[in-house]
Amino acid sequence: MQKHVKRGLWNHLMKDGIEMGLASIIYEVGVASKYVNHAMRTGDLGLAGTSNLYGEDQLALDVLADEIIKDRLDHTGRVRRIISEEQSEIIIFDREKRSGGYAVCYDPLDGSSLVDVNLSVGTIVAIYAGEDPLQDGSRQVGALYVLYGPRTTLVYSAGHGVHEFTLNSLGEYVLTRENIRLKESGRIFSPGGLRADYLPEHEKLVSHLEDNGYKLRYSGGFVPDINQILLKGGGLFMYPATTKAASGKLRLPFELNPMAYLMEAAGGAASDGEKPILELKCHDLDQRSPIYIGSREEVALAEKILSRK
Ligand code: AFP
């Protein structure tokens, strides 16, 4: 019997009918991720001696991943501006005043502090039409993440379903899950932040989930924790407002908007506790927001309990 030949990423992007420029951006992030994957499993993890917008020491890997992805996005010839979590300002590739092209926001290596304890980390990418990378999340035309775990996987959506590809031993991303869908409700929850810093209404939500038998699953890496909820078919990831940080920890342009786009595309939901993440006005590279993301039922439950202040 003829061996089943799995579909590659470019073949899927073309069959998905995605505009060539957008397809090339998604594909080139996949190319970049192979170099990041290699560097992670063989490269130098020492400090790079620089720091990012948030004043965090940059691991050499952060800086290297950022450079690799930036170069591959420029290589497409279709990206006009980018913002990266590791850069302190907008990077302009194309100064021409013209229509078309794309803007890209990315976190090159989210959770990088987990690499040296051999936990999974990821690359997160949001894609917008035009030149402005600081648009509201609802205006995304595509989003993807790469998860560097026991296997290296790439999950994307460009408006026609959510699809997973796995990097094989030949260095090809082959289709492993197509049209991923979340159930209405799940059984796992990921409670970010310190319990001692929880606001009372958030504490009530976490206690409710525990009292109702939800299993706690939290790695400290946004990409693996979200990926688990997506592929297990449901659950709730939370990183709340706390007594120490009224806007929580996670960044709207680089982490929350792309993951909210993907989760909604898979039939889930993403809220700041009151309204959809994708409806938040995005105005600053350093903008953060509380997040409740996962199955529709759990996100609705979170909004209901949080509203009882
Ligand atoms: P780092 O990139 O500083 O490791 O933070 C990772 C992260 O931004 C996100 O990936 C996690 O969901 C979240 O922080 C974990 O934060 P806590 O360590 O406060 O739980």
Short mmCIF file of C-alpha atoms and ligand atoms in Angstrom, two decimals:
data_model
loop_
_atom_site.label_atom_id
_atom_site.label_comp_id
_atom_site.label_asym_id
_atom_site.label_seq_id
_atom_site.Cartn_x
_atom_site.Cartn_y
_atom_site.Cartn_z
CA MET A 1 0.00 0.00 0.00
CA GLN A 2 1.34 3.41 -0.88
CA LYS A 3 2.77 5.05 2.28
CA HIS A 4 0.50 7.93 3.33
CA VAL A 5 2.37 11.08 2.32
CA LYS A 6 1.60 13.86 4.81
CA ARG A 7 0.93 17.35 3.47
CA GLY A 8 3.69 19.92 3.94
CA LEU A 9 3.18 23.46 5.24
CA TRP A 10 3.54 25.27 1.89
CA ASN A 11 1.19 22.82 0.16
CA HIS A 12 -1.39 23.40 2.91
CA LEU A 13 -1.05 27.19 2.74
CA MET A 14 -1.62 27.12 -1.03
CA LYS A 15 -4.58 24.70 -0.76
CA ASP A 16 -5.97 26.96 2.01
CA GLY A 17 -6.19 29.70 -0.65
CA ILE A 18 -4.11 32.12 1.42
CA GLU A 19 -2.75 35.24 -0.32
CA MET A 20 0.84 34.53 -1.43
CA GLY A 21 2.41 37.27 0.73
CA LEU A 22 0.63 36.10 3.89
CA ALA A 23 1.47 32.48 3.08
CA SER A 24 5.15 33.38 2.64
CA ILE A 25 5.23 35.11 6.05
CA ILE A 26 3.80 32.03 7.80
CA TYR A 27 6.14 29.77 5.84
CA GLU A 28 9.23 31.90 6.60
CA VAL A 29 8.44 31.89 10.34
CA GLY A 30 8.53 28.11 9.94
CA VAL A 31 11.94 28.35 8.27
CA ALA A 32 13.23 30.63 11.05
CA SER A 33 11.93 28.25 13.72
CA LYS A 34 14.16 25.46 12.38
CA TYR A 35 17.24 27.61 13.08
CA VAL A 36 15.88 28.65 16.50
CA ASN A 37 15.15 24.99 17.26
CA HIS A 38 18.72 24.04 16.33
CA ALA A 39 20.27 26.88 18.35
CA MET A 40 18.17 25.94 21.38
CA ARG A 41 19.31 22.34 21.32
CA THR A 42 22.98 23.11 20.65
CA GLY A 43 23.65 26.84 21.22
CA ASP A 44 25.08 29.10 23.89
CA LEU A 45 22.54 30.06 26.58
CA GLY A 46 24.71 32.75 28.20
CA LEU A 47 23.52 36.34 28.73
CA ALA A 48 23.83 38.59 25.67
CA GLY A 49 24.77 41.66 27.73
CA THR A 50 21.79 43.63 26.41
CA SER A 51 18.29 44.15 27.75
CA ASN A 52 14.86 44.55 26.14
CA LEU A 53 12.09 47.17 26.46
CA TYR A 54 11.09 45.75 29.85
CA GLY A 55 14.61 45.91 31.26
CA GLU A 56 14.89 42.10 31.31
CA ASP A 57 18.33 40.59 30.68
CA GLN A 58 18.32 39.07 27.23
CA LEU A 59 19.61 35.53 26.94
CA ALA A 60 21.80 35.04 23.91
CA LEU A 61 19.05 32.75 22.62
CA ASP A 62 16.43 35.54 22.86
CA VAL A 63 18.63 37.83 20.80
CA LEU A 64 19.54 35.14 18.30
CA ALA A 65 15.91 34.04 17.84
CA ASP A 66 14.89 37.66 17.34
CA GLU A 67 17.57 38.22 14.68
CA ILE A 68 16.72 35.00 12.82
CA ILE A 69 13.00 35.75 12.68
CA LYS A 70 13.56 39.41 11.73
CA ASP A 71 15.82 38.38 8.84
CA ARG A 72 13.38 35.79 7.50
CA LEU A 73 10.47 38.25 7.67
CA ASP A 74 12.53 40.83 5.77
CA HIS A 75 13.43 38.10 3.25
CA THR A 76 9.76 37.73 2.27
CA GLY A 77 9.76 41.22 0.76
CA ARG A 78 6.11 41.52 1.91
CA VAL A 79 6.62 42.73 5.48
CA ARG A 80 6.64 46.51 5.88
CA ARG A 81 7.08 46.92 9.65
CA ILE A 82 7.62 44.69 12.63
CA ILE A 83 7.57 44.93 16.39
CA SER A 84 9.30 42.35 18.51
CA GLU A 85 9.07 41.78 22.25
CA GLU A 86 12.88 41.91 22.23
CA GLN A 87 13.09 45.29 20.44
CA SER A 88 12.28 48.66 22.01
CA GLU A 89 10.72 50.27 18.90
CA ILE A 90 9.00 49.62 15.57
CA ILE A 91 11.41 48.32 12.88
CA ILE A 92 10.69 49.64 9.37
CA PHE A 93 11.67 47.43 6.42
CA ASP A 94 9.84 49.44 3.76
CA ARG A 95 9.69 53.24 3.93
CA GLU A 96 7.83 53.52 0.62
CA LYS A 97 4.41 55.11 0.91
CA ARG A 98 2.33 52.40 -0.79
CA SER A 99 -0.61 50.09 -0.17
CA GLY A 100 -0.41 46.36 0.48
CA GLY A 101 2.08 44.37 2.45
CA TYR A 102 1.87 43.26 6.06
CA ALA A 103 2.91 44.22 9.59
CA VAL A 104 4.06 41.56 12.04
CA CYS A 105 4.23 41.45 15.87
CA TYR A 106 6.18 38.62 17.40
CA ASP A 107 7.64 37.27 20.61
CA PRO A 108 10.68 35.38 19.33
CA LEU A 109 11.14 33.14 22.35
CA ASP A 110 8.38 33.37 24.93
CA GLY A 111 9.28 31.70 28.22
CA SER A 112 13.00 31.81 27.41
CA SER A 113 13.88 31.61 31.11
CA LEU A 114 12.56 28.01 30.97
CA VAL A 115 15.11 26.83 28.37
CA ASP A 116 17.91 26.25 30.86
CA VAL A 117 15.65 23.98 32.94
CA ASN A 118 14.67 22.10 29.77
CA LEU A 119 11.00 23.10 29.74
CA SER A 120 9.07 23.90 26.56
CA VAL A 121 9.07 27.42 25.09
CA GLY A 122 7.62 29.04 21.98
CA THR A 123 7.54 31.69 19.26
CA ILE A 124 4.30 33.69 18.93
CA VAL A 125 3.37 35.71 15.82
CA ALA A 126 0.48 38.06 14.91
CA ILE A 127 0.05 39.30 11.31
CA TYR A 128 -1.84 42.41 10.13
CA ALA A 129 -2.54 43.84 6.67
CA GLY A 130 -0.84 47.17 5.92
CA GLU A 131 2.05 48.85 7.71
CA ASP A 132 0.80 49.36 11.27
CA PRO A 133 1.84 46.57 13.68
CA LEU A 134 -0.06 48.16 16.62
CA GLN A 135 -3.59 47.40 15.43
CA ASP A 136 -6.49 46.00 17.47
CA GLY A 137 -6.38 42.20 17.65
CA SER A 138 -9.65 41.91 15.71
CA ARG A 139 -7.82 43.17 12.62
CA GLN A 140 -5.38 40.24 12.47
CA VAL A 141 -5.32 38.38 9.16
CA GLY A 142 -3.34 35.47 10.57
CA ALA A 143 -1.49 34.20 13.64
CA LEU A 144 0.75 31.29 14.53
CA TYR A 145 2.95 29.83 17.20
CA VAL A 146 5.84 27.39 17.21
CA LEU A 147 6.20 25.13 20.25
CA TYR A 148 9.74 23.88 20.96
CA GLY A 149 8.98 20.81 23.07
CA PRO A 150 9.65 17.07 22.84
CA ARG A 151 8.46 17.64 19.27
CA THR A 152 8.65 20.96 17.42
CA THR A 153 5.18 21.92 16.21
CA LEU A 154 3.75 24.90 14.33
CA VAL A 155 0.08 25.90 14.73
CA TYR A 156 -1.41 28.52 12.38
CA SER A 157 -4.68 30.03 11.28
CA ALA A 158 -5.32 32.50 8.47
CA GLY A 159 -9.09 32.52 8.77
CA HIS A 160 -9.83 29.00 7.50
CA GLY A 161 -9.41 26.82 10.59
CA VAL A 162 -6.53 26.04 12.95
CA HIS A 163 -3.93 23.51 11.81
CA GLU A 164 -0.91 21.84 13.42
CA PHE A 165 2.30 20.80 11.66
CA THR A 166 5.13 18.75 13.17
CA LEU A 167 8.81 19.10 12.23
CA ASN A 168 10.05 15.73 10.97
CA SER A 169 13.56 14.28 10.84
CA LEU A 170 14.00 15.68 7.32
CA GLY A 171 13.35 19.22 8.56
CA GLU A 172 9.88 19.43 6.95
CA TYR A 173 6.73 20.65 8.71
CA VAL A 174 4.10 18.02 7.96
CA LEU A 175 0.37 18.28 8.74
CA THR A 176 -0.51 16.42 11.95
CA ARG A 177 -3.86 17.97 12.96
CA GLU A 178 -6.31 19.82 10.68
CA ASN A 179 -9.25 22.05 11.70
CA ILE A 180 -8.56 21.81 15.44
CA ARG A 181 -11.74 22.54 17.45
CA LEU A 182 -12.28 23.19 21.15
CA LYS A 183 -15.20 21.59 23.00
CA GLU A 184 -17.64 23.95 24.76
CA SER A 185 -16.08 23.00 28.10
CA GLY A 186 -12.82 21.47 29.36
CA ARG A 187 -11.34 19.93 32.52
CA ILE A 188 -7.96 21.68 33.01
CA PHE A 189 -7.03 25.13 34.27
CA SER A 190 -3.77 27.10 34.24
CA PRO A 191 -3.69 29.70 37.08
CA GLY A 192 -0.92 32.24 36.42
CA GLY A 193 0.40 34.66 39.03
CA LEU A 194 0.91 34.28 42.78
CA ARG A 195 -2.10 33.27 44.87
CA ALA A 196 -1.04 35.74 47.59
CA ASP A 197 -1.50 38.55 45.03
CA TYR A 198 -4.94 37.47 43.76
CA LEU A 199 -7.86 39.90 43.94
CA PRO A 200 -10.84 38.48 45.86
CA GLU A 201 -13.05 37.87 42.81
CA HIS A 202 -10.23 36.03 41.01
CA GLU A 203 -9.60 33.95 44.13
CA LYS A 204 -13.30 32.95 44.05
CA LEU A 205 -12.94 31.79 40.43
CA VAL A 206 -9.85 29.67 41.13
CA SER A 207 -11.51 28.10 44.21
CA HIS A 208 -14.62 27.35 42.14
CA LEU A 209 -12.56 25.53 39.50
CA GLU A 210 -10.68 23.53 42.15
CA ASP A 211 -13.93 22.68 44.01
CA ASN A 212 -15.40 21.42 40.73
CA GLY A 213 -12.59 18.99 39.94
CA TYR A 214 -10.66 20.92 37.28
CA LYS A 215 -7.07 19.66 37.00
CA LEU A 216 -4.28 22.23 37.47
CA ARG A 217 -1.84 22.25 34.56
CA TYR A 218 0.73 25.11 34.56
CA SER A 219 4.27 25.04 33.15
CA GLY A 220 5.12 28.76 33.28
CA GLY A 221 5.30 28.79 29.47
CA PHE A 222 2.39 30.53 27.71
CA VAL A 223 2.80 28.59 24.46
CA PRO A 224 2.88 25.05 25.93
CA ASP A 225 0.09 25.89 28.39
CA ILE A 226 -2.16 27.27 25.63
CA ASN A 227 -1.21 24.40 23.29
CA GLN A 228 -2.27 21.87 25.94
CA ILE A 229 -5.72 23.47 26.28
CA LEU A 230 -6.12 23.69 22.49
CA LEU A 231 -5.12 20.09 21.83
CA LYS A 232 -6.79 18.56 24.90
CA GLY A 233 -9.97 20.15 23.53
CA GLY A 234 -10.64 22.67 26.28
CA GLY A 235 -9.97 24.28 29.65
CA LEU A 236 -9.05 27.74 30.92
CA PHE A 237 -5.72 29.60 31.01
CA MET A 238 -5.65 32.67 33.26
CA TYR A 239 -3.16 35.37 34.01
CA PRO A 240 -5.13 37.84 36.13
CA ALA A 241 -4.90 41.40 37.34
CA THR A 242 -3.24 41.17 40.77
CA THR A 243 -2.71 43.45 43.77
CA LYS A 244 0.82 44.01 42.41
CA ALA A 245 -0.05 44.44 38.68
CA ALA A 246 -3.49 45.83 37.76
CA SER A 247 -2.98 44.85 34.09
CA GLY A 248 -1.52 41.43 34.77
CA LYS A 249 1.75 40.30 33.13
CA LEU A 250 1.15 39.16 29.56
CA ARG A 251 1.62 41.52 26.62
CA LEU A 252 -1.30 42.37 24.37
CA PRO A 253 0.49 42.82 20.98
CA PHE A 254 2.92 39.89 21.25
CA GLU A 255 1.17 37.22 23.35
CA LEU A 256 -2.53 37.87 23.92
CA ASN A 257 -3.76 39.04 20.50
CA PRO A 258 -2.27 36.14 18.48
CA MET A 259 -3.37 33.49 20.99
CA ALA A 260 -6.87 35.03 21.23
CA TYR A 261 -7.10 34.94 17.39
CA LEU A 262 -6.12 31.26 17.31
CA MET A 263 -8.33 30.23 20.23
CA GLU A 264 -11.39 31.97 18.74
CA ALA A 265 -10.61 30.43 15.33
CA ALA A 266 -10.76 27.01 17.06
CA GLY A 267 -14.18 27.78 18.61
CA GLY A 268 -12.89 29.06 21.96
CA ALA A 269 -12.88 32.51 23.57
CA ALA A 270 -10.46 35.02 25.10
CA SER A 271 -11.42 37.78 27.52
CA ASP A 272 -9.76 40.35 29.79
CA GLY A 273 -12.35 39.33 32.38
CA GLU A 274 -15.01 41.68 31.01
CA LYS A 275 -14.71 41.86 27.20
CA PRO A 276 -13.02 40.01 24.32
CA ILE A 277 -9.26 40.46 24.08
CA LEU A 278 -9.60 41.06 20.33
CA GLU A 279 -11.74 44.14 21.01
CA LEU A 280 -9.13 45.86 23.22
CA LYS A 281 -7.65 49.05 21.77
CA CYS A 282 -3.96 48.33 21.13
CA HIS A 283 -1.85 51.48 21.57
CA ASP A 284 1.49 50.56 23.09
CA LEU A 285 4.24 47.96 22.64
CA ASP A 286 4.34 47.49 26.42
CA GLN A 287 0.54 47.18 26.81
CA ARG A 288 -0.53 44.33 29.10
CA SER A 289 -3.92 42.90 30.00
CA PRO A 290 -5.42 40.28 32.29
CA ILE A 291 -6.41 37.21 30.26
CA TYR A 292 -8.96 34.38 30.54
CA ILE A 293 -8.65 32.17 27.45
CA GLY A 294 -9.91 28.70 26.48
CA SER A 295 -13.30 27.00 26.18
CA ARG A 296 -16.33 29.26 25.77
CA GLU A 297 -18.09 27.90 28.88
CA GLU A 298 -15.08 28.46 31.16
CA VAL A 299 -14.40 31.96 29.81
CA ALA A 300 -18.09 32.87 30.31
CA LEU A 301 -17.91 31.43 33.86
CA ALA A 302 -14.83 33.55 34.58
CA GLU A 303 -16.56 36.73 33.36
CA LYS A 304 -19.64 35.89 35.47
CA ILE A 305 -17.70 35.27 38.71
CA LEU A 306 -15.38 38.25 38.15
CA SER A 307 -18.37 40.55 37.66
CA ARG A 308 -19.59 39.80 41.21
CA LYS A 309 -17.21 42.33 42.76
P1 AFP B 1 9.35 34.75 30.58
O1 AFP B 1 9.34 35.00 29.09
O2 AFP B 1 9.90 35.89 31.39
O3 AFP B 1 9.89 33.41 30.96
O4 AFP B 1 7.80 34.74 31.01
C1 AFP B 1 6.98 33.79 30.38
C2 AFP B 1 5.59 34.39 30.42
O5 AFP B 1 5.60 35.64 29.77
C3 AFP B 1 4.58 33.46 29.77
O6 AFP B 1 5.19 32.61 28.85
C4 AFP B 1 4.01 32.68 30.94
O7 AFP B 1 2.66 32.30 30.74
C5 AFP B 1 4.13 33.65 32.11
O8 AFP B 1 5.19 34.55 31.77
C6 AFP B 1 4.49 32.94 33.39
O9 AFP B 1 4.57 33.94 34.39
P2 AFP B 1 4.82 33.48 35.92
O10 AFP B 1 6.23 32.96 35.93
O11 AFP B 1 4.61 34.76 36.71
O12 AFP B 1 3.80 32.44 36.25
#
